[in-house]
Amino acid sequence: MTKVLFVCTGNICRSPMAEGILREKLRISKIPVEVDSCGFEAFHVGDPPDSRAQEVARKRGIDLSSHRARLFTPLDFDEFDFIYAMDSSHFKKITRLARNESDLAKVDFMLNVLYPGQNLDVLDPWYEGMKAFEQVYLQLDDACNHIIEVLSGKSV
């Protein structure tokens, strides 16, 4: 079964929103893909998503409340087929932990699914207000729509 991983800083804003969005789209599309998310900063391990991320998702029928933050480890390369970094700092950290070319081939910027090769960052809404969380949700929703097309074989 195909497995997708989203990675951000603390695994409480961007990556759990992406996980929740894709999980819901997969459920509706009946595509059998596993989805998870993680981060690089240990200070949020075990925490639920930021309340603002949960509110933005909940308004769209997505419940993030059961998610608990965890750290990225090199073993994630063995577990996942696609690893999406939310920004350049995450991409660098992930690729530094890659053990070989096979690991590296699994890693990409999240927004490269929409803008191939541009290596654009998903805005970090942590220090911003609800408007930023709304913007991030919309970016992630667009990207997840494309991921669904790819996983269903409708796009390349």
mmCIF file of C-alpha atoms in Angstrom:
data_model
loop_
_atom_site.group_PDB
_atom_site.id
_atom_site.type_symbol
_atom_site.label_atom_id
_atom_site.label_comp_id
_atom_site.label_asym_id
_atom_site.label_seq_id
_atom_site.Cartn_x
_atom_site.Cartn_y
_atom_site.Cartn_z
ATOM 1 C CA MET A 1 0.000 0.000 0.000
ATOM 2 C CA THR A 2 1.234 3.488 -0.851
ATOM 3 C CA LYS A 3 2.196 5.631 2.151
ATOM 4 C CA VAL A 4 2.507 9.441 2.282
ATOM 5 C CA LEU A 5 4.273 11.475 4.993
ATOM 6 C CA PHE A 6 4.074 15.241 5.569
ATOM 7 C CA VAL A 7 6.841 16.970 7.543
ATOM 8 C CA CYS A 8 6.953 20.390 9.220
ATOM 9 C CA THR A 9 8.606 21.939 12.269
ATOM 10 C CA GLY A 10 6.662 20.856 15.348
ATOM 11 C CA ASN A 11 4.015 18.654 13.695
ATOM 12 C CA ILE A 12 1.203 20.773 15.122
ATOM 13 C CA CYS A 13 0.230 23.129 12.261
ATOM 14 C CA ARG A 14 1.051 22.489 8.605
ATOM 15 C CA SER A 15 1.799 18.775 8.481
ATOM 16 C CA PRO A 16 -1.212 17.627 10.556
ATOM 17 C CA MET A 17 -3.467 19.870 8.446
ATOM 18 C CA ALA A 18 -2.060 18.284 5.274
ATOM 19 C CA GLU A 19 -2.479 14.825 6.808
ATOM 20 C CA GLY A 20 -6.093 15.526 7.748
ATOM 21 C CA ILE A 21 -6.937 17.047 4.365
ATOM 22 C CA LEU A 22 -5.407 14.179 2.389
ATOM 23 C CA ARG A 23 -6.888 11.541 4.697
ATOM 24 C CA GLU A 24 -10.390 12.977 4.126
ATOM 25 C CA LYS A 25 -9.901 13.215 0.344
ATOM 26 C CA LEU A 26 -8.671 9.600 0.278
ATOM 27 C CA ARG A 27 -11.696 8.474 2.298
ATOM 28 C CA ILE A 28 -14.082 10.197 -0.104
ATOM 29 C CA SER A 29 -12.197 8.910 -3.168
ATOM 30 C CA LYS A 30 -11.919 5.408 -1.668
ATOM 31 C CA ILE A 31 -8.208 5.299 -2.503
ATOM 32 C CA PRO A 32 -6.286 2.933 -0.164
ATOM 33 C CA VAL A 33 -3.307 5.075 0.877
ATOM 34 C CA GLU A 34 -1.877 5.516 4.374
ATOM 35 C CA VAL A 35 -1.073 9.044 5.547
ATOM 36 C CA ASP A 36 0.955 10.351 8.491
ATOM 37 C CA SER A 37 2.802 13.473 9.536
ATOM 38 C CA CYS A 38 5.728 14.383 11.750
ATOM 39 C CA GLY A 39 8.129 17.183 12.622
ATOM 40 C CA PHE A 40 11.665 18.012 13.647
ATOM 41 C CA GLU A 41 11.262 19.874 16.957
ATOM 42 C CA ALA A 42 10.888 17.736 20.075
ATOM 43 C CA PHE A 43 9.137 20.383 22.176
ATOM 44 C CA HIS A 44 5.699 19.425 20.795
ATOM 45 C CA VAL A 45 6.033 15.608 20.795
ATOM 46 C CA GLY A 46 2.799 14.111 22.049
ATOM 47 C CA ASP A 47 0.853 17.371 21.677
ATOM 48 C CA PRO A 48 -2.343 17.741 19.647
ATOM 49 C CA PRO A 49 -2.397 20.145 16.699
ATOM 50 C CA ASP A 50 -2.484 23.889 17.369
ATOM 51 C CA SER A 51 -6.036 24.987 18.228
ATOM 52 C CA ARG A 52 -6.081 27.333 15.226
ATOM 53 C CA ALA A 53 -5.183 24.495 12.847
ATOM 54 C CA GLN A 54 -7.912 22.373 14.415
ATOM 55 C CA GLU A 55 -10.471 25.171 14.077
ATOM 56 C CA VAL A 56 -9.701 25.805 10.404
ATOM 57 C CA ALA A 57 -9.920 22.076 9.627
ATOM 58 C CA ARG A 58 -13.040 21.549 11.750
ATOM 59 C CA LYS A 59 -14.863 24.294 9.811
ATOM 60 C CA ARG A 60 -14.367 22.077 6.753
ATOM 61 C CA GLY A 61 -15.432 18.848 8.399
ATOM 62 C CA ILE A 62 -11.959 17.542 9.239
ATOM 63 C CA ASP A 63 -11.209 16.439 12.801
ATOM 64 C CA LEU A 64 -7.527 16.681 13.774
ATOM 65 C CA SER A 65 -8.064 16.153 17.509
ATOM 66 C CA SER A 66 -6.720 12.588 17.663
ATOM 67 C CA HIS A 67 -3.377 13.534 16.075
ATOM 68 C CA ARG A 68 -0.312 13.630 18.343
ATOM 69 C CA ALA A 69 2.964 15.174 17.246
ATOM 70 C CA ARG A 70 5.936 12.918 16.623
ATOM 71 C CA LEU A 71 9.485 13.308 15.326
ATOM 72 C CA PHE A 72 10.844 12.404 11.899
ATOM 73 C CA THR A 73 13.396 9.573 11.998
ATOM 74 C CA PRO A 74 15.490 7.880 9.290
ATOM 75 C CA LEU A 75 13.195 4.844 9.668
ATOM 76 C CA ASP A 76 10.477 6.933 8.001
ATOM 77 C CA PHE A 77 12.367 6.416 4.729
ATOM 78 C CA ASP A 78 11.664 2.680 5.067
ATOM 79 C CA GLU A 79 7.992 3.224 5.912
ATOM 80 C CA PHE A 80 6.898 5.878 3.369
ATOM 81 C CA ASP A 81 6.833 6.175 -0.429
ATOM 82 C CA PHE A 82 6.346 9.958 -0.612
ATOM 83 C CA ILE A 83 7.752 12.434 1.918
ATOM 84 C CA TYR A 84 6.616 16.035 1.531
ATOM 85 C CA ALA A 85 8.534 18.843 3.261
ATOM 86 C CA MET A 86 6.619 22.018 4.061
ATOM 87 C CA ASP A 87 9.614 24.318 3.574
ATOM 88 C CA SER A 88 13.297 24.487 2.686
ATOM 89 C CA SER A 89 14.534 23.962 6.254
ATOM 90 C CA HIS A 90 12.566 20.709 6.524
ATOM 91 C CA PHE A 91 13.706 19.612 3.070
ATOM 92 C CA LYS A 92 17.362 20.145 4.074
ATOM 93 C CA LYS A 93 16.934 18.266 7.356
ATOM 94 C CA ILE A 94 15.185 15.345 5.676
ATOM 95 C CA THR A 95 17.724 15.058 2.870
ATOM 96 C CA ARG A 96 20.630 15.255 5.355
ATOM 97 C CA LEU A 97 19.199 12.160 7.048
ATOM 98 C CA ALA A 98 18.782 10.283 3.764
ATOM 99 C CA ARG A 99 20.953 7.191 3.654
ATOM 100 C CA ASN A 100 20.999 6.668 -0.087
ATOM 101 C CA GLU A 101 19.556 7.741 -3.449
ATOM 102 C CA SER A 102 16.408 5.706 -2.853
ATOM 103 C CA ASP A 103 15.678 7.740 0.288
ATOM 104 C CA LEU A 104 16.350 11.012 -1.540
ATOM 105 C CA ALA A 105 14.011 10.072 -4.389
ATOM 106 C CA LYS A 106 11.075 9.973 -1.938
ATOM 107 C CA VAL A 107 11.504 13.573 -0.760
ATOM 108 C CA ASP A 108 10.002 16.700 -2.318
ATOM 109 C CA PHE A 109 8.658 20.100 -1.383
ATOM 110 C CA MET A 110 4.910 19.994 -0.726
ATOM 111 C CA LEU A 111 4.176 22.799 -3.177
ATOM 112 C CA ASN A 112 6.194 21.173 -5.957
ATOM 113 C CA VAL A 113 3.083 19.097 -6.652
ATOM 114 C CA LEU A 114 1.499 22.376 -7.813
ATOM 115 C CA TYR A 115 4.585 24.265 -8.982
ATOM 116 C CA PRO A 116 7.115 21.643 -10.131
ATOM 117 C CA GLY A 117 10.742 22.471 -9.414
ATOM 118 C CA GLN A 118 10.013 25.842 -7.792
ATOM 119 C CA ASN A 119 10.741 24.600 -4.244
ATOM 120 C CA LEU A 120 8.287 27.041 -2.667
ATOM 121 C CA ASP A 121 7.638 27.085 1.076
ATOM 122 C CA VAL A 122 4.249 26.596 2.663
ATOM 123 C CA LEU A 123 3.836 29.627 4.941
ATOM 124 C CA ASP A 124 4.393 28.876 8.631
ATOM 125 C CA PRO A 125 1.209 30.202 10.277
ATOM 126 C CA TRP A 126 2.449 29.673 13.854
ATOM 127 C CA TYR A 127 3.309 33.346 14.495
ATOM 128 C CA GLU A 128 0.390 34.634 12.466
ATOM 129 C CA GLY A 129 -3.360 34.915 12.995
ATOM 130 C CA MET A 130 -6.288 32.891 11.749
ATOM 131 C CA LYS A 131 -6.027 34.419 8.282
ATOM 132 C CA ALA A 132 -2.634 32.733 7.825
ATOM 133 C CA PHE A 133 -4.061 29.384 8.948
ATOM 134 C CA GLU A 134 -6.860 29.828 6.402
ATOM 135 C CA GLN A 135 -4.309 30.602 3.656
ATOM 136 C CA VAL A 136 -2.210 27.577 4.576
ATOM 137 C CA TYR A 137 -5.287 25.359 4.573
ATOM 138 C CA LEU A 138 -6.163 26.507 1.051
ATOM 139 C CA GLN A 139 -2.588 25.903 -0.192
ATOM 140 C CA LEU A 140 -2.541 22.438 1.337
ATOM 141 C CA ASP A 141 -6.006 21.643 -0.001
ATOM 142 C CA ASP A 142 -4.909 22.541 -3.551
ATOM 143 C CA ALA A 143 -1.757 20.449 -3.209
ATOM 144 C CA CYS A 144 -3.699 17.495 -1.781
ATOM 145 C CA ASN A 145 -6.142 17.677 -4.701
ATOM 146 C CA HIS A 146 -3.190 17.167 -7.024
ATOM 147 C CA ILE A 147 -1.789 14.345 -4.900
ATOM 148 C CA ILE A 148 -5.200 12.621 -5.130
ATOM 149 C CA GLU A 149 -5.114 12.953 -8.929
ATOM 150 C CA VAL A 150 -1.656 11.409 -9.039
ATOM 151 C CA LEU A 151 -2.572 8.583 -6.629
ATOM 152 C CA SER A 152 -5.741 7.801 -8.577
ATOM 153 C CA GLY A 153 -3.821 7.714 -11.868
ATOM 154 C CA LYS A 154 -5.622 10.717 -13.368
ATOM 155 C CA SER A 155 -2.508 12.889 -13.593
ATOM 156 C CA VAL A 156 1.224 12.501 -13.897
#
